[in-house]
Short mmCIF file of C-alpha atoms in Angstrom, two decimals:
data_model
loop_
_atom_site.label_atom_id
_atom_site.label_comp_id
_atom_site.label_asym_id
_atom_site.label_seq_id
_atom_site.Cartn_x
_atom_site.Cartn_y
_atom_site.Cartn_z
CA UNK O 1 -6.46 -10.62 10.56
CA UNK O 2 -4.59 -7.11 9.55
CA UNK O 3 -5.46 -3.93 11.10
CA UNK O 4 -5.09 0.01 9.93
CA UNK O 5 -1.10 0.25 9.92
CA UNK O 6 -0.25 -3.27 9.27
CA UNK O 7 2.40 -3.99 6.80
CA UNK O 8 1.18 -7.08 4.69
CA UNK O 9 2.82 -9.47 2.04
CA UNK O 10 0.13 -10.66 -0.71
CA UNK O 11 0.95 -13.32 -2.55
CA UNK O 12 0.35 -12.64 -6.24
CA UNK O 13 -1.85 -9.93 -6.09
CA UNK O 14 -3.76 -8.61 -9.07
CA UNK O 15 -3.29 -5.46 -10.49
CA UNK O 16 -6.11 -4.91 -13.30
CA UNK O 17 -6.71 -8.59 -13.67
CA UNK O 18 -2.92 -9.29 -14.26
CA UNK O 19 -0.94 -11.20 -11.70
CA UNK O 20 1.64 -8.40 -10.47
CA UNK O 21 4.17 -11.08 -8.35
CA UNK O 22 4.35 -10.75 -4.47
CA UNK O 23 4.29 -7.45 -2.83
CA UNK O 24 4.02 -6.05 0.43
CA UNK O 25 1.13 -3.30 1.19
CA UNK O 26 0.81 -0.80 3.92
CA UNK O 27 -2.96 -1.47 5.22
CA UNK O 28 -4.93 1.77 5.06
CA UNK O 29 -8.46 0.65 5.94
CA UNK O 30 -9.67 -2.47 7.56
CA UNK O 31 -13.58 -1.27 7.04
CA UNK O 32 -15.32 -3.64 5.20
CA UNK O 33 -17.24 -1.79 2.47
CA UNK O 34 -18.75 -1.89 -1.15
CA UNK O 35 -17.32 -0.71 -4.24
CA UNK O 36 -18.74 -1.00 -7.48
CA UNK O 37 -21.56 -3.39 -6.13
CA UNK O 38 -17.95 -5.62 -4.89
CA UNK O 39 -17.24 -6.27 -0.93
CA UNK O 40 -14.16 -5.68 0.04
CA UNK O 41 -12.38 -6.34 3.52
CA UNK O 42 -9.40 -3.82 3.42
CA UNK O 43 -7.79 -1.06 1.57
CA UNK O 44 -4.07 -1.43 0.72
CA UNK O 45 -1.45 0.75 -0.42
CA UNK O 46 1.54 -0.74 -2.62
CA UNK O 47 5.01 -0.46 -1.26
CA UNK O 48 8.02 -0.41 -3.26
CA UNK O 49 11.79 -0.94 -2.09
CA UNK O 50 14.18 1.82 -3.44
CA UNK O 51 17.31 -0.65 -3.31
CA UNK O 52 19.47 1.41 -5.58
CA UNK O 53 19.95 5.58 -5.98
CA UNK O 54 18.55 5.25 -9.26
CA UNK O 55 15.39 3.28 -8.31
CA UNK O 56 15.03 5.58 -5.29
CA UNK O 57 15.37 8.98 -8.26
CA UNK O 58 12.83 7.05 -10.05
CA UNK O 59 10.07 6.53 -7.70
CA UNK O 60 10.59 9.77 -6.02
CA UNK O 61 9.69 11.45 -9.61
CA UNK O 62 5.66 11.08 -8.91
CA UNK O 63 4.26 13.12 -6.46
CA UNK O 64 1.80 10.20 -4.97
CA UNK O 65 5.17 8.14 -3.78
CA UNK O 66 5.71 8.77 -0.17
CA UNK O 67 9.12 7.85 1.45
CA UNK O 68 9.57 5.71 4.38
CA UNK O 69 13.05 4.55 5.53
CA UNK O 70 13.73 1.04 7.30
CA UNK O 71 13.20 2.60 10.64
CA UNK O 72 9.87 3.48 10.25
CA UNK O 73 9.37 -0.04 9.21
CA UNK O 74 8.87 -2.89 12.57
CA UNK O 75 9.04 -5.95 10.05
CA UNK O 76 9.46 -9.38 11.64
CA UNK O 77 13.21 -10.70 10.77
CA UNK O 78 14.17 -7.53 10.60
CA UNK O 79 12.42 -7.17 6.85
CA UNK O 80 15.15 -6.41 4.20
CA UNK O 81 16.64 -3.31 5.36
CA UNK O 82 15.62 -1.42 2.23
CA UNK O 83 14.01 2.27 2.26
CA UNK O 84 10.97 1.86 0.14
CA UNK O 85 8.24 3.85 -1.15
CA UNK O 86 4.25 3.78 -0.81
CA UNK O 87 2.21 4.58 -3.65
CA UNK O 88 -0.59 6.65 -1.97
CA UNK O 89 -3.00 7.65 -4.94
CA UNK O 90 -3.15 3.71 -5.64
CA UNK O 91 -6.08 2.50 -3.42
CA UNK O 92 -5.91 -1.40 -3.71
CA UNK O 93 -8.95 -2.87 -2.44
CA UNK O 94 -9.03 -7.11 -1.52
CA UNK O 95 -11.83 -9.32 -0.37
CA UNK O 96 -9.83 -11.52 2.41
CA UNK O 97 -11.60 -15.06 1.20
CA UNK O 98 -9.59 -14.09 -2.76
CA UNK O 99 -6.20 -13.38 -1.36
CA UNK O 100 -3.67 -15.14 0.47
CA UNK O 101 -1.84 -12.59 2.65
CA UNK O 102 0.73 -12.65 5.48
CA UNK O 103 0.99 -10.00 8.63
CA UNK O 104 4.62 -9.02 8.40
CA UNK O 105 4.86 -6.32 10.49
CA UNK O 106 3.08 -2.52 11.27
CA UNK O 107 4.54 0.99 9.87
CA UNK O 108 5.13 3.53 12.86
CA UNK O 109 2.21 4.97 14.16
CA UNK O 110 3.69 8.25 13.77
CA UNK O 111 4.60 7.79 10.21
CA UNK O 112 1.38 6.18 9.23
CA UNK O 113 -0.02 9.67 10.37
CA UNK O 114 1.59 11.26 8.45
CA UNK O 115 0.98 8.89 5.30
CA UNK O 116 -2.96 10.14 5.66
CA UNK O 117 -1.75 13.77 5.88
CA UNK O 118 0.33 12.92 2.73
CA UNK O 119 -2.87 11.55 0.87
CA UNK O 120 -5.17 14.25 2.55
CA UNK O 121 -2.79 17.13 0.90
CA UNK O 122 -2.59 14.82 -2.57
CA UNK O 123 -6.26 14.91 -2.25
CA UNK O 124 -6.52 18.71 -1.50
CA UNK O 125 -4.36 19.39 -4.89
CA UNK O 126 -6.13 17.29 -7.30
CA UNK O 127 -4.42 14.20 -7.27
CA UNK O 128 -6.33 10.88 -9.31
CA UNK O 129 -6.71 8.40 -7.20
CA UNK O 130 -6.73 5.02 -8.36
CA UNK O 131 -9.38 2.41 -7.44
CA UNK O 132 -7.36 -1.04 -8.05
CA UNK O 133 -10.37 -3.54 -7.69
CA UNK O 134 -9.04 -6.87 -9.56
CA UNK O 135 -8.63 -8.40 -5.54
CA UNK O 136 -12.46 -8.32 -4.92
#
């Protein structure tokens, strides 16, 4: 079972119907709901390692990335070391029994805070969010 903070690793999960490989997700929401007539269990947000300068110039370049460094990372293993990025306009929603998904570890409490701030002030100036439903 994941909870609100909970970094997760989905195995092949669908972005738009198309298989997008194995990725880890920062879990926003762990209310079930209803979206588009589809239940859903969670909300996740995509993370993203920034392994190289360039990768980390890259992803910094859109304003819905938010930076988090391995610090404010508790993986189990000791994750991969890597700053990394979450995409917080991209509001990836899964129905548990469709998924397979691993608890790797949580995000700092204080950081994850400050992740809904960051999407609170995206929301404030307009941001698009996008609804990523093809895990429901």
């Amino acid at each position: 079972m994941c909870q609100i903070g909970d970094i997760i690793l989905v195995y092949n999960p669908n972005r738009f119907k198309k298989p997008i490989g194995m990725h880890s997700f920062v879990v926003l929401d762990d209310t079930k709901g209803t979206i588009r007539g589809f239940d859903f269990d969670f909300i996740g947000l995509l993370m993203s390692s920034m392994d190289t300068e360039d990768k980390h110039k890259k992803l910094m370049k859109y304003d819905g990335n938010f930076p988090i460094t391995p610090d404010e990372q508790d993986i189990e293993n000791g994750g991969n070391g890597k700053s990394a990025c979450i995409k917080a306009e991209q509001f990836y929603y899964f129905h548990k029994d469709k998924i397979k998904y691993k608890v790797i570890g949580k995000l700092d409490e204080e950081i994850f805070n400050l992740l809904v701030e960051f999407i609170e002030e995206l929301n404030k100036s307009g941001m698009q969010f996008q609804q990523i439903m093809g895990n429901v």
